Amino acid sequence: MKINSNILVINSSICNNIDKFSSDERGLLSQNILSQLRNFVESIAVKIYGAGNDIEVTYSNITKALEHIRSKGSYKFLTKFHDLLQISASHYTLDEGNSERLMLKYYEYLLKIKIFLKNTYNINVLENIDKFPLDTDSNLSEYYEKIAARVNQSHSNKTRSSYNDRYYIQKVKPIFINHYIYYEVTFTVANDKASKFDRVIAFTNLDISSNYAVKLSVRNDTIEIMGKIMPIQIIEGWEVSIRPCELNRFAQIVGTKRINGGSTEYREIMRFLTETGMSLVDLIDSSQDYFLHVKNQIFRSVTDFRFFEALEKSRELVLNNRPGSNVIRYLLHKLNNKVLKQQHFNRENNYLSYLNLSNRCIPFDKMPFNTSLSNHNPKILDLYECIKSSGREHELLARFIKNNTERNGVLFTPKKNIEGFDNIDALLQKYNSALYRKHLHRRLENYKDHIYIDGYAEDSVEIIKKLREISSSGIDNYLNSVEYWLQSSAYNIDCDEKKTALKQMFINSRVAFIYGSAGTGKSTLINHVSNFFNNGKKLYLANTNPAVDNLRRKVNAANCSFKTIRKFLSSKDSDDTCDLLIIDECSTVSNTDMKEILEKAKYKLLILVGDIYQIESIVFGNWFSIARSFISAKSVFELINPYRTTNQGLLNVWNKVRTIDIAILEPLVKNNYSVSLNESIFDNSEDEQIILCLNYDGLYGINNINRFLQGNNPSFPIQWGINTYKVNDPILFNESERFAPLIYNNLKGKITGIDVYEDKIQFEIEIDKVINEFDAEGYDFNFIGTAQNGNSIIRFSVNKFKSTDEDDDSTSDAVVPFQVAYAVSIHKAQGLEYNSVKIVITNEIEELITHNIFYTSITRAKENLKIYWTPETEHKVLNSLEFKDGRKDIALLKSKYSL
């Protein structure tokens, strides 16, 4: 068949499917369209290869066409789309749900194809693509339409961003308005210290590369939403501008010369990457003819090749598939200074083709799809873009098992649930035989047709055995001693539930499990126990600084020491002995950490506190939820009566969500807890109010909501870098640790003063803590006074960042050690409580809202609760709530390990 006819036949099939199916049949529609797309893209490639002529569609022409478009940067979108289609066909089970997700991702490419064929060959295709049901969140549509109008307008009188150095692009999200593609771009300043809190979003109609550092031309603008002025930023121009220190770090790794950021070669490389949209991996993968064409024609004005030597050496390495080639491919694909530094080693590595790479790169080089680089976890889509996945099914299977274990809390994955992989037993054997010698704990094992990770199961068993051991006997005469203390001391416990728990706690066991729903007074019970053991040495551990600080506030007893788990495990202090060890928020503690705590700590009694229905460990942690199935009931105490609030509406909703009652919606509506986004989001009149989000990026992400609400602050804005600060902004200190340990990650505060100088900015911050002049000695800030509420005020300066050309190892004094915090993440709020809680949930994140996350977020409120979402998102979230059922894991652990 001729190519023109073939394109039109496939197009007719796609359009007929769109006309045939309704929006509630989007899954089936997506399946049908996806089955056509690979042929569609390959046919368009043949059209390009034939220079627009109506040539025959043959296997030979398709092969040549795909190679042709791969060597041309202007067709990058087609090459990338084809690669994605190959991946999805090979490694996704295309049920209706997965098909929908893929179609929503591929819609951008279909629009680009429609525009390309019309503009290049005057061929009309995908005429009814606008009828494909995108299910855009109605809350977002008004925003995006107004933003698109601003992008399309020229505003020469608008102010430009004063920052003119490089940025890292973190995410590019396409937005579709009236058949046109716009982009929501998330970026940070290009330095090694930038964190997720420093991300900013801007909008554009330019298709910006996200592989490398870029320079952007950004203008400030506004739109009006709900009677408020919302500040936005528009990107009007861009260019690739890799930091010279990144090129030089890569050159050091491959053993070639340094490059000067002002050289002709540097400028030509940046121009080439900007104009073609190609990555440097695309270049070294290209044909010999094209590679030489680039060197001899495009870079003809270059007289001193330096970085191109590094590219030639890399090309020779990867074409011969020598050891280290996968590491080189990934590093060249992203060229991020922080990542490069972590892999660089100042000596040639004979295991990695004598590249200057750390031994910690070896596992990734062997199995990149299921291992990490040194201190860096590559994103799966980045890996697909720079490393071929064919022949790596064993790695993808291992990745699937790992994700199911860590994200879903499933220790034993049934074989019958593993789809898309042939001959699982052979893949297991291939994966296990390829494991790095130091990673044998990652072996995949098969037990009763369930696949599990050996190390995770072993950790679970060791924890259970240790807890069983210390639960085998209690304290002699414990009950009498508690009763005597209650009668003879002035200490008062006015809750029978907690008094009974205290009396029974260590009669038969030296470990106590305290389970309890939100607000039932778990911290209060810890205080009671601490006072009974007032003379004993007590150590309190929790995962986060807010949780540790919460314990510090709630516990009023002598001989207490408070630490984060990370600090405790990393401490070289040989004195880890205590009489009573208390671990709070145990549901967030991973199996690995718990095992290490039990090995390191020396204690007489152990108290484990938490709620299995609140946010679980980010890394795999099932021990707290399964422990009560292996431990005597005499070691377990459950608190039932809530004390956080007396609001019956809140208590009713909490209980229905906790138990996943079928009637959750009714009390949400009755009490006006469930609302569409409206002007009440800006009402900041209440004390102790917080806005909770799950994600940091996007229009409704934490960072943008902070900017939005900051716009409501009438104080004068101060621009510093890409961020804005105002007096009276609420803030949270971050992980810079500039003032640690006195001022720690997540400590709350408020900006009370800002002064800007030529080379620095000075902040005065009221911290949510009382310190004195003596406490402040030796720290890089000044104690300057006390606020009316008794909190302390400190002053410190932040220097301007030096140019991003060079490395920034020693720039901690140039990092703002806090972030504006009108909104915080749900994870950060665990263990805290507020009078008023506002939760923002959009359809972008609805699939990420688990039962534990939703329950944790709503139970932060003491009085007022508002959940901002559309009826559609509300319906999807409430109908998707489900318990994590660990019964099968418990049964298999008991069976395999004779527990």
mmCIF file of C-alpha atoms in Angstrom, residues 31-143:
data_model
loop_
_atom_site.group_PDB
_atom_site.id
_atom_site.type_symbol
_atom_site.label_atom_id
_atom_site.label_comp_id
_atom_site.label_asym_id
_atom_site.label_seq_id
_atom_site.Cartn_x
_atom_site.Cartn_y
_atom_site.Cartn_z
ATOM 1 C CA GLN A 31 -7.541 0.372 23.970
ATOM 2 C CA ASN A 32 -8.775 0.616 20.400
ATOM 3 C CA ILE A 33 -6.799 3.759 19.592
ATOM 4 C CA LEU A 34 -3.579 2.476 21.165
ATOM 5 C CA SER A 35 -3.660 -0.588 18.927
ATOM 6 C CA GLN A 36 -3.352 1.749 15.896
ATOM 7 C CA LEU A 37 -0.740 4.218 17.071
ATOM 8 C CA ARG A 38 2.511 2.373 16.407
ATOM 9 C CA ASN A 39 1.562 1.783 12.755
ATOM 10 C CA PHE A 40 0.400 5.407 12.548
ATOM 11 C CA VAL A 41 3.753 6.791 13.734
ATOM 12 C CA GLU A 42 5.774 4.414 11.547
ATOM 13 C CA SER A 43 3.728 5.428 8.501
ATOM 14 C CA ILE A 44 4.375 9.117 9.205
ATOM 15 C CA ALA A 45 8.090 8.312 9.519
ATOM 16 C CA VAL A 46 7.987 6.667 6.054
ATOM 17 C CA LYS A 47 6.271 9.775 4.671
ATOM 18 C CA ILE A 48 9.142 11.905 6.037
ATOM 19 C CA TYR A 49 11.790 9.446 4.765
ATOM 20 C CA GLY A 50 10.278 9.609 1.290
ATOM 21 C CA ALA A 51 10.653 13.411 1.317
ATOM 22 C CA GLY A 52 6.866 13.730 1.198
ATOM 23 C CA ASN A 53 6.428 11.451 -1.812
ATOM 24 C CA ASP A 54 3.798 8.727 -1.921
ATOM 25 C CA ILE A 55 6.169 5.725 -1.582
ATOM 26 C CA GLU A 56 5.377 2.127 -0.674
ATOM 27 C CA VAL A 57 4.973 0.994 2.933
ATOM 28 C CA THR A 58 7.478 -1.852 3.290
ATOM 29 C CA TYR A 59 9.386 -3.323 6.211
ATOM 30 C CA SER A 60 12.627 -2.063 4.690
ATOM 31 C CA ASN A 61 11.275 1.478 4.292
ATOM 32 C CA ILE A 62 9.935 1.490 7.856
ATOM 33 C CA THR A 63 13.341 0.444 9.252
ATOM 34 C CA LYS A 64 15.172 3.081 7.209
ATOM 35 C CA ALA A 65 12.553 5.712 8.065
ATOM 36 C CA LEU A 66 12.867 5.185 11.816
ATOM 37 C CA GLU A 67 16.653 5.479 11.589
ATOM 38 C CA HIS A 68 16.252 8.630 9.480
ATOM 39 C CA ILE A 69 13.953 10.495 11.875
ATOM 40 C CA ARG A 70 16.110 9.463 14.829
ATOM 41 C CA SER A 71 19.037 11.372 13.329
ATOM 42 C CA LYS A 72 16.996 14.549 12.812
ATOM 43 C CA GLY A 73 16.338 16.683 15.831
ATOM 44 C CA SER A 74 13.292 18.318 14.270
ATOM 45 C CA TYR A 75 11.469 14.968 14.443
ATOM 46 C CA LYS A 76 12.386 14.338 18.059
ATOM 47 C CA PHE A 77 8.722 14.221 19.104
ATOM 48 C CA LEU A 78 8.021 11.366 16.671
ATOM 49 C CA THR A 79 11.066 9.382 17.790
ATOM 50 C CA LYS A 80 10.130 9.815 21.435
ATOM 51 C CA PHE A 81 6.513 8.840 20.740
ATOM 52 C CA HIS A 82 7.612 5.706 18.892
ATOM 53 C CA ASP A 83 9.918 4.725 21.755
ATOM 54 C CA LEU A 84 7.089 5.194 24.273
ATOM 55 C CA LEU A 85 4.745 3.060 22.158
ATOM 56 C CA GLN A 86 7.330 0.280 21.979
ATOM 57 C CA ILE A 87 7.758 0.391 25.758
ATOM 58 C CA SER A 88 4.014 0.345 26.446
ATOM 59 C CA ALA A 89 3.493 -2.551 24.056
ATOM 60 C CA SER A 90 6.286 -4.546 25.691
ATOM 61 C CA HIS A 91 5.940 -3.774 29.386
ATOM 62 C CA TYR A 92 2.402 -2.662 30.168
ATOM 63 C CA THR A 93 -0.677 -4.812 30.410
ATOM 64 C CA LEU A 94 -3.065 -2.712 28.385
ATOM 65 C CA ASP A 95 -6.260 -3.180 30.343
ATOM 66 C CA GLU A 96 -8.767 -0.340 30.171
ATOM 67 C CA GLY A 97 -7.285 1.502 33.165
ATOM 68 C CA ASN A 98 -3.716 1.463 31.857
ATOM 69 C CA SER A 99 -4.920 2.313 28.368
ATOM 70 C CA GLU A 100 -6.678 5.436 29.672
ATOM 71 C CA ARG A 101 -3.525 6.605 31.451
ATOM 72 C CA LEU A 102 -1.424 6.091 28.343
ATOM 73 C CA MET A 103 -3.879 7.870 26.064
ATOM 74 C CA LEU A 104 -3.948 10.895 28.359
ATOM 75 C CA LYS A 105 -0.146 10.929 28.189
ATOM 76 C CA TYR A 106 -0.085 10.445 24.396
ATOM 77 C CA TYR A 107 -2.717 13.086 23.593
ATOM 78 C CA GLU A 108 0.064 15.694 23.370
ATOM 79 C CA TYR A 109 1.868 13.693 20.680
ATOM 80 C CA LEU A 110 -1.331 13.201 18.667
ATOM 81 C CA LEU A 111 -1.930 16.949 18.636
ATOM 82 C CA LYS A 112 1.663 17.494 17.479
ATOM 83 C CA ILE A 113 1.152 14.947 14.690
ATOM 84 C CA LYS A 114 -2.063 16.682 13.602
ATOM 85 C CA ILE A 115 -0.317 20.060 13.415
ATOM 86 C CA PHE A 116 2.825 18.624 11.748
ATOM 87 C CA LEU A 117 1.013 16.786 8.923
ATOM 88 C CA LYS A 118 -1.188 19.803 8.193
ATOM 89 C CA ASN A 119 1.678 22.315 8.144
ATOM 90 C CA THR A 120 4.188 20.106 6.313
ATOM 91 C CA TYR A 121 2.135 18.050 3.812
ATOM 92 C CA ASN A 122 -1.332 19.664 3.994
ATOM 93 C CA ILE A 123 -2.785 16.350 5.193
ATOM 94 C CA ASN A 124 -5.753 16.620 7.548
ATOM 95 C CA VAL A 125 -5.823 13.949 10.257
ATOM 96 C CA LEU A 126 -7.376 13.450 13.689
ATOM 97 C CA GLU A 127 -10.174 15.840 12.739
ATOM 98 C CA ASN A 128 -12.257 14.987 15.821
ATOM 99 C CA ILE A 129 -9.430 14.579 18.355
ATOM 100 C CA ASP A 130 -11.060 17.325 20.461
ATOM 101 C CA LYS A 131 -13.904 14.872 21.182
ATOM 102 C CA PHE A 132 -11.590 12.525 23.058
ATOM 103 C CA PRO A 133 -12.723 12.796 26.715
ATOM 104 C CA LEU A 134 -9.767 14.288 28.612
ATOM 105 C CA ASP A 135 -11.707 14.624 31.883
ATOM 106 C CA THR A 136 -9.990 17.884 32.791
ATOM 107 C CA ASP A 137 -10.643 19.021 36.346
ATOM 108 C CA SER A 138 -13.271 21.780 36.119
ATOM 109 C CA ASN A 139 -11.449 23.660 38.878
ATOM 110 C CA LEU A 140 -8.408 23.868 36.601
ATOM 111 C CA SER A 141 -10.107 24.703 33.310
ATOM 112 C CA GLU A 142 -10.865 28.342 34.143
ATOM 113 C CA TYR A 143 -7.307 28.871 35.368
#
